[in-house]
Amino acid sequence: MYSTAAHIPRRCGWLTDIHLNFVNLSARDALWQKIASAQLDSLLITGDISEADDICYELTRLRSEFPGQIFFVLGNHDFYHGSIDLVRERVEWTCKTQPRLHYLTGNAPMPMAGGWSLCGDDGWGDARLGDFFCSPIRMNDFRLINDFAHLDSHSLYRKLKRLGTESAIRLSQQLRVAAQQSNHILVLTHLPPFKESCWYEGGHGNDDWLPFFACHAVGLTLKRFCRSNPSHEVIVLCGHTHHRGVSRILPNLLTWTGQADYGQPQLEAILNMEDFVHPNASWGYP
């Protein structure tokens, strides 16, 4: 558990879908100038950092560029040209050998300033929302991630559902622990957990895209937790769709989906955890 006082995030910068494998040096320098001027002590990254062949290199490079703590989950692109379990094992090993890198998936909640706890899981488009079998969409994931290669539609459907279920189980365990530490929980995940979180040009995903753009199992877990713990506030930061939007799912459950553009990584928001309340207050844009 990452629980030493020196690691407690106070002023955090949120990044999502930065796709560093598409970023040239000038765009990278521009990002780090913004981060440096924001005087952050921590970064929160909601996946799609790079691809499997250089994800560990990019994480190590991020650590060399930023002097504070880096908390992250992985996105689907981070597994391209690799396999899910192997990439996660390599990333876990990198975090064990590189101080200040913290992979949240499968790990214990992290205490934050302002009485918040930090949880996170990669999530996966789990084919439970929308119409998987009638959708004409076939993600690059199914060609570029080894786990999906050569699967027929029914096998792929079962695999996606299983990945979503595994994410939900891990997050449920984290939430249970976090609830004992704090009444305020911040969750990082890559996939939007609800249809209402699948923002695209001001609207929400349709049945063709939803099977691959939401992790319904994680959404059900979040709803179940929030309904069972009405005194706990949960805020979810996610990405994947590259379009920004905020959705109030329940009185104590809110999601923010981050904006992204290939080749132009941005600081999505600055979160001052000591007075962090809701998007109209301390969710500061840089």
Tab-separated table of C-alpha atoms in Angstrom:
chain	number	residue	atom	x	y	z
A	1	MET	CA	0.000	0.000	0.000
A	2	TYR	CA	1.359	3.437	-0.946
A	3	SER	CA	0.532	5.125	2.322
A	4	THR	CA	3.554	7.072	3.568
A	5	ALA	CA	2.944	10.726	4.396
A	6	ALA	CA	5.428	11.880	1.765
A	7	HIS	CA	3.317	10.223	-0.925
A	8	ILE	CA	-0.007	11.850	-0.046
A	9	PRO	CA	-1.211	13.646	-3.201
A	10	ARG	CA	-2.285	17.242	-2.601
A	11	ARG	CA	-2.055	19.169	-5.860
A	12	CYS	CA	-2.610	16.731	-8.706
A	13	GLY	CA	-2.530	17.059	-12.459
A	14	TRP	CA	-4.809	14.770	-14.438
A	15	LEU	CA	-3.716	13.412	-17.825
A	16	THR	CA	-5.624	11.007	-20.034
A	17	ASP	CA	-5.047	9.315	-23.399
A	18	ILE	CA	-1.704	11.005	-23.915
A	19	HIS	CA	-0.544	8.363	-26.465
A	20	LEU	CA	3.120	9.277	-26.110
A	21	ASN	CA	4.085	7.084	-29.063
A	22	PHE	CA	2.376	9.681	-31.300
A	23	VAL	CA	3.934	12.732	-29.621
A	24	ASN	CA	6.871	14.655	-31.087
A	25	LEU	CA	9.469	16.415	-28.977
A	26	SER	CA	7.970	19.908	-29.248
A	27	ALA	CA	4.513	18.732	-28.144
A	28	ARG	CA	6.063	16.818	-25.274
A	29	ASP	CA	8.042	19.880	-24.195
A	30	ALA	CA	4.869	21.992	-24.298
A	31	LEU	CA	3.115	19.521	-22.017
A	32	TRP	CA	5.935	19.516	-19.496
A	33	GLN	CA	6.092	23.298	-19.478
A	34	LYS	CA	2.417	23.360	-18.461
A	35	ILE	CA	2.993	20.717	-15.827
A	36	ALA	CA	6.015	22.553	-14.419
A	37	SER	CA	4.163	25.871	-14.250
A	38	ALA	CA	1.255	24.217	-12.412
A	39	GLN	CA	3.515	23.300	-9.455
A	40	LEU	CA	2.059	19.821	-9.014
A	41	ASP	CA	3.164	17.198	-6.515
A	42	SER	CA	1.395	14.290	-8.253
A	43	LEU	CA	0.137	13.151	-11.640
A	44	LEU	CA	-2.987	11.047	-12.188
A	45	ILE	CA	-3.095	9.254	-15.563
A	46	THR	CA	-6.196	7.414	-16.789
A	47	GLY	CA	-4.613	5.155	-19.386
A	48	ASP	CA	-3.529	5.032	-23.030
A	49	ILE	CA	-0.036	6.147	-22.152
A	50	SER	CA	1.683	4.372	-25.043
A	51	GLU	CA	1.809	0.782	-26.407
A	52	ALA	CA	3.080	-2.523	-25.030
A	53	ASP	CA	6.510	-2.454	-26.646
A	54	ASP	CA	7.507	0.773	-24.899
A	55	ILE	CA	5.048	1.307	-22.026
A	56	CYS	CA	7.679	0.559	-19.371
A	57	TYR	CA	10.186	2.831	-21.091
A	58	GLU	CA	7.633	5.653	-21.250
A	59	LEU	CA	6.698	5.207	-17.584
A	60	THR	CA	10.363	5.371	-16.614
A	61	ARG	CA	10.803	8.438	-18.798
A	62	LEU	CA	7.770	10.107	-17.195
A	63	ARG	CA	9.346	9.469	-13.808
A	64	SER	CA	12.587	11.118	-14.944
A	65	GLU	CA	10.689	14.148	-16.258
A	66	PHE	CA	8.397	14.652	-13.252
A	67	PRO	CA	9.781	14.819	-9.683
A	68	GLY	CA	6.557	13.899	-7.875
A	69	GLN	CA	4.370	10.826	-7.538
A	70	ILE	CA	2.729	9.284	-10.622
A	71	PHE	CA	-0.463	7.255	-10.152
A	72	PHE	CA	-1.939	5.553	-13.185
A	73	VAL	CA	-4.062	2.867	-14.767
A	74	LEU	CA	-3.578	1.378	-18.222
A	75	GLY	CA	-5.810	1.704	-21.279
A	76	ASN	CA	-6.437	-0.620	-24.192
A	77	HIS	CA	-3.708	0.986	-26.329
A	78	ASP	CA	-1.128	0.186	-23.655
A	79	PHE	CA	-1.593	-3.508	-24.516
A	80	TYR	CA	-1.191	-3.119	-28.300
A	81	HIS	CA	1.395	-5.586	-29.672
A	82	GLY	CA	1.395	-7.476	-26.380
A	83	SER	CA	-0.725	-9.606	-24.078
A	84	ILE	CA	-2.744	-8.279	-21.155
A	85	ASP	CA	-1.258	-10.359	-18.334
A	86	LEU	CA	2.320	-9.960	-19.526
A	87	VAL	CA	2.047	-6.178	-19.904
A	88	ARG	CA	0.560	-5.870	-16.428
A	89	GLU	CA	3.351	-8.015	-14.968
A	90	ARG	CA	6.014	-5.900	-16.662
A	91	VAL	CA	4.390	-2.678	-15.475
A	92	GLU	CA	4.122	-4.010	-11.907
A	93	TRP	CA	7.818	-4.888	-12.003
A	94	THR	CA	8.714	-1.452	-13.329
A	95	CYS	CA	6.815	0.176	-10.463
A	96	LYS	CA	8.590	-2.025	-7.911
A	97	THR	CA	11.983	-1.010	-9.249
A	98	GLN	CA	11.198	2.649	-10.012
A	99	PRO	CA	10.111	4.672	-6.957
A	100	ARG	CA	7.235	7.145	-7.410
A	101	LEU	CA	5.481	5.068	-10.092
A	102	HIS	CA	2.212	3.591	-8.783
A	103	TYR	CA	0.042	1.258	-10.871
A	104	LEU	CA	-3.354	1.324	-9.148
A	105	THR	CA	-4.887	-1.800	-10.721
A	106	GLY	CA	-4.968	-4.598	-8.154
A	107	ASN	CA	-3.318	-2.510	-5.440
A	108	ALA	CA	-4.587	-1.024	-2.189
A	109	PRO	CA	-6.249	2.418	-2.011
A	110	MET	CA	-4.005	5.426	-1.573
A	111	PRO	CA	-4.781	8.137	1.015
A	112	MET	CA	-4.938	11.645	-0.406
A	113	ALA	CA	-5.103	15.108	1.117
A	114	GLY	CA	-8.485	16.518	2.096
A	115	GLY	CA	-9.754	13.193	3.422
A	116	TRP	CA	-9.864	11.506	0.007
A	117	SER	CA	-8.828	7.976	-0.944
A	118	LEU	CA	-7.534	7.050	-4.397
A	119	CYS	CA	-8.588	3.816	-6.133
A	120	GLY	CA	-8.171	2.658	-9.695
A	121	ASP	CA	-8.509	-0.116	-12.242
A	122	ASP	CA	-7.893	-0.321	-15.979
A	123	GLY	CA	-11.425	-1.433	-16.844
A	124	TRP	CA	-12.303	-2.852	-20.260
A	125	GLY	CA	-15.028	-2.432	-22.873
A	126	ASP	CA	-16.962	-5.466	-21.671
A	127	ALA	CA	-19.632	-5.831	-24.400
A	128	ARG	CA	-22.475	-5.599	-21.884
A	129	LEU	CA	-23.896	-2.301	-23.157
A	130	GLY	CA	-25.086	-1.678	-26.703
A	131	ASP	CA	-25.447	-4.460	-29.259
A	132	PHE	CA	-22.202	-6.400	-29.558
A	133	PHE	CA	-23.333	-8.990	-32.083
A	134	CYS	CA	-25.017	-6.527	-34.462
A	135	SER	CA	-22.338	-3.842	-34.229
A	136	PRO	CA	-20.272	-3.301	-37.410
A	137	ILE	CA	-17.423	-1.936	-35.262
A	138	ARG	CA	-14.319	-4.031	-34.792
A	139	MET	CA	-11.696	-2.368	-32.664
A	140	ASN	CA	-7.997	-2.446	-33.483
A	141	ASP	CA	-7.705	-4.156	-30.092
A	142	PHE	CA	-8.875	-7.381	-31.661
A	143	ARG	CA	-5.988	-7.384	-34.151
A	144	LEU	CA	-3.256	-5.840	-32.045
A	145	ILE	CA	-3.699	-7.444	-28.607
A	146	ASN	CA	-2.583	-11.061	-28.491
A	147	ASP	CA	-5.408	-12.180	-26.200
A	148	PHE	CA	-7.995	-11.447	-28.888
A	149	ALA	CA	-6.185	-12.760	-31.955
A	150	HIS	CA	-8.103	-15.493	-33.779
A	151	LEU	CA	-11.114	-15.390	-31.426
A	152	ASP	CA	-14.512	-15.843	-33.055
A	153	SER	CA	-17.344	-13.492	-32.073
A	154	HIS	CA	-18.741	-15.668	-29.298
A	155	SER	CA	-15.316	-16.326	-27.770
A	156	LEU	CA	-14.488	-12.621	-27.998
A	157	TYR	CA	-17.772	-11.727	-26.292
A	158	ARG	CA	-17.012	-14.082	-23.401
A	159	LYS	CA	-13.457	-12.765	-23.105
A	160	LEU	CA	-14.555	-9.118	-22.980
A	161	LYS	CA	-17.193	-9.880	-20.359
A	162	ARG	CA	-14.624	-11.734	-18.267
A	163	LEU	CA	-12.196	-8.807	-18.422
A	164	GLY	CA	-14.947	-6.449	-17.277
A	165	THR	CA	-15.921	-8.768	-14.441
A	166	GLU	CA	-12.316	-9.047	-13.267
A	167	SER	CA	-12.010	-5.250	-13.200
A	168	ALA	CA	-15.236	-4.951	-11.224
A	169	ILE	CA	-14.088	-7.508	-8.652
A	170	ARG	CA	-10.758	-5.759	-8.126
A	171	LEU	CA	-12.399	-2.343	-7.819
A	172	SER	CA	-15.030	-3.668	-5.407
A	173	GLN	CA	-12.251	-4.872	-3.120
A	174	GLN	CA	-10.555	-1.481	-3.284
A	175	LEU	CA	-13.778	0.398	-2.552
A	176	ARG	CA	-14.457	-1.763	0.472
A	177	VAL	CA	-11.069	-0.851	1.947
A	178	ALA	CA	-11.294	2.810	0.920
A	179	ALA	CA	-14.691	3.167	2.602
A	180	GLN	CA	-13.052	2.360	5.927
A	181	GLN	CA	-10.474	5.107	5.390
A	182	SER	CA	-12.529	7.962	3.981
A	183	ASN	CA	-15.970	9.219	3.003
A	184	HIS	CA	-14.563	10.658	-0.236
A	185	ILE	CA	-13.172	8.346	-2.920
A	186	LEU	CA	-11.522	9.266	-6.221
A	187	VAL	CA	-11.494	6.463	-8.817
A	188	LEU	CA	-9.247	6.362	-11.880
A	189	THR	CA	-10.257	4.092	-14.754
A	190	HIS	CA	-9.724	4.163	-18.497
A	191	LEU	CA	-13.108	3.018	-19.777
A	192	PRO	CA	-16.197	5.090	-18.965
A	193	PRO	CA	-18.284	2.983	-16.567
A	194	PHE	CA	-21.672	4.220	-17.809
A	195	LYS	CA	-23.392	5.063	-21.071
A	196	GLU	CA	-23.840	8.569	-19.670
A	197	SER	CA	-20.037	8.827	-19.366
A	198	CYS	CA	-19.370	7.867	-23.017
A	199	TRP	CA	-19.185	11.428	-24.253
A	200	TYR	CA	-18.765	12.104	-27.963
A	201	GLU	CA	-19.327	15.571	-29.465
A	202	GLY	CA	-21.678	16.520	-26.649
A	203	GLY	CA	-23.731	13.308	-26.777
A	204	HIS	CA	-23.359	9.711	-25.663
A	205	GLY	CA	-22.250	6.554	-27.456
A	206	ASN	CA	-24.719	4.562	-29.547
A	207	ASP	CA	-25.341	0.807	-29.527
A	208	ASP	CA	-22.642	0.204	-32.154
A	209	TRP	CA	-19.877	1.755	-30.039
A	210	LEU	CA	-21.033	1.117	-26.476
A	211	PRO	CA	-19.887	-2.535	-26.305
A	212	PHE	CA	-16.308	-1.286	-26.654
A	213	PHE	CA	-16.560	2.125	-24.959
A	214	ALA	CA	-17.972	1.316	-21.522
A	215	CYS	CA	-17.200	-1.115	-18.722
A	216	HIS	CA	-20.689	-1.914	-17.492
A	217	ALA	CA	-19.486	-4.331	-14.805
A	218	VAL	CA	-17.463	-1.541	-13.185
A	219	GLY	CA	-20.453	0.791	-13.469
A	220	LEU	CA	-22.681	-1.697	-11.655
A	221	THR	CA	-20.069	-2.045	-8.916
A	222	LEU	CA	-19.877	1.727	-8.474
A	223	LYS	CA	-23.663	2.078	-8.318
A	224	ARG	CA	-23.963	-0.780	-5.852
A	225	PHE	CA	-21.292	0.726	-3.615
A	226	CYS	CA	-22.764	4.233	-3.696
A	227	ARG	CA	-26.291	3.020	-2.972
A	228	SER	CA	-25.027	0.941	-0.065
A	229	ASN	CA	-22.895	3.820	1.247
A	230	PRO	CA	-24.972	6.987	0.812
A	231	SER	CA	-22.662	9.006	3.070
A	232	HIS	CA	-19.690	8.311	0.773
A	233	GLU	CA	-18.955	10.531	-2.234
A	234	VAL	CA	-17.339	8.874	-5.282
A	235	ILE	CA	-15.872	10.780	-8.216
A	236	VAL	CA	-14.626	8.849	-11.255
A	237	LEU	CA	-12.037	10.141	-13.722
A	238	CYS	CA	-11.942	8.261	-17.036
A	239	GLY	CA	-10.938	8.675	-20.673
A	240	HIS	CA	-11.000	6.512	-23.819
A	241	THR	CA	-13.562	8.507	-25.848
A	242	HIS	CA	-11.286	11.583	-26.266
A	243	HIS	CA	-14.318	13.830	-25.601
A	244	ARG	CA	-14.959	15.736	-22.384
A	245	GLY	CA	-18.103	15.549	-20.292
A	246	VAL	CA	-19.324	15.407	-16.695
A	247	SER	CA	-22.239	13.206	-15.621
A	248	ARG	CA	-24.037	12.976	-12.285
A	249	ILE	CA	-25.013	9.293	-12.063
A	250	LEU	CA	-26.291	9.259	-8.469
A	251	PRO	CA	-26.437	11.936	-5.773
A	252	ASN	CA	-23.086	10.638	-4.493
A	253	LEU	CA	-21.573	9.396	-7.784
A	254	LEU	CA	-20.127	11.649	-10.478
A	255	THR	CA	-18.009	10.873	-13.554
A	256	TRP	CA	-15.706	13.122	-15.558
A	257	THR	CA	-14.543	11.905	-18.963
A	258	GLY	CA	-11.402	13.621	-20.221
A	259	GLN	CA	-10.587	15.267	-23.550
A	260	ALA	CA	-7.691	14.110	-25.744
A	261	ASP	CA	-6.190	14.657	-29.196
A	262	TYR	CA	-3.585	12.395	-30.788
A	263	GLY	CA	-0.173	14.024	-30.835
A	264	GLN	CA	-1.231	16.907	-28.556
A	265	PRO	CA	-1.208	15.697	-24.933
A	266	GLN	CA	-2.823	18.131	-22.532
A	267	LEU	CA	-3.162	18.671	-18.818
A	268	GLU	CA	-6.873	17.898	-18.484
A	269	ALA	CA	-7.305	19.417	-15.022
A	270	ILE	CA	-5.612	20.417	-11.792
A	271	LEU	CA	-7.121	18.908	-8.657
A	272	ASN	CA	-6.456	20.587	-5.327
A	273	MET	CA	-7.376	17.737	-3.024
A	274	GLU	CA	-7.533	19.805	0.157
A	275	ASP	CA	-10.544	21.728	-1.188
A	276	PHE	CA	-11.672	19.291	-3.877
A	277	VAL	CA	-15.467	19.290	-4.064
A	278	HIS	CA	-16.979	19.181	-7.563
A	279	PRO	CA	-16.291	20.396	-11.115
A	280	ASN	CA	-17.620	23.885	-10.435
A	281	ALA	CA	-15.211	24.434	-7.567
A	282	SER	CA	-11.620	23.198	-7.424
A	283	TRP	CA	-11.472	21.178	-10.655
A	284	GLY	CA	-9.209	23.806	-12.147
A	285	TYR	CA	-8.360	23.886	-15.830
A	286	PRO	CA	-4.750	24.865	-16.489
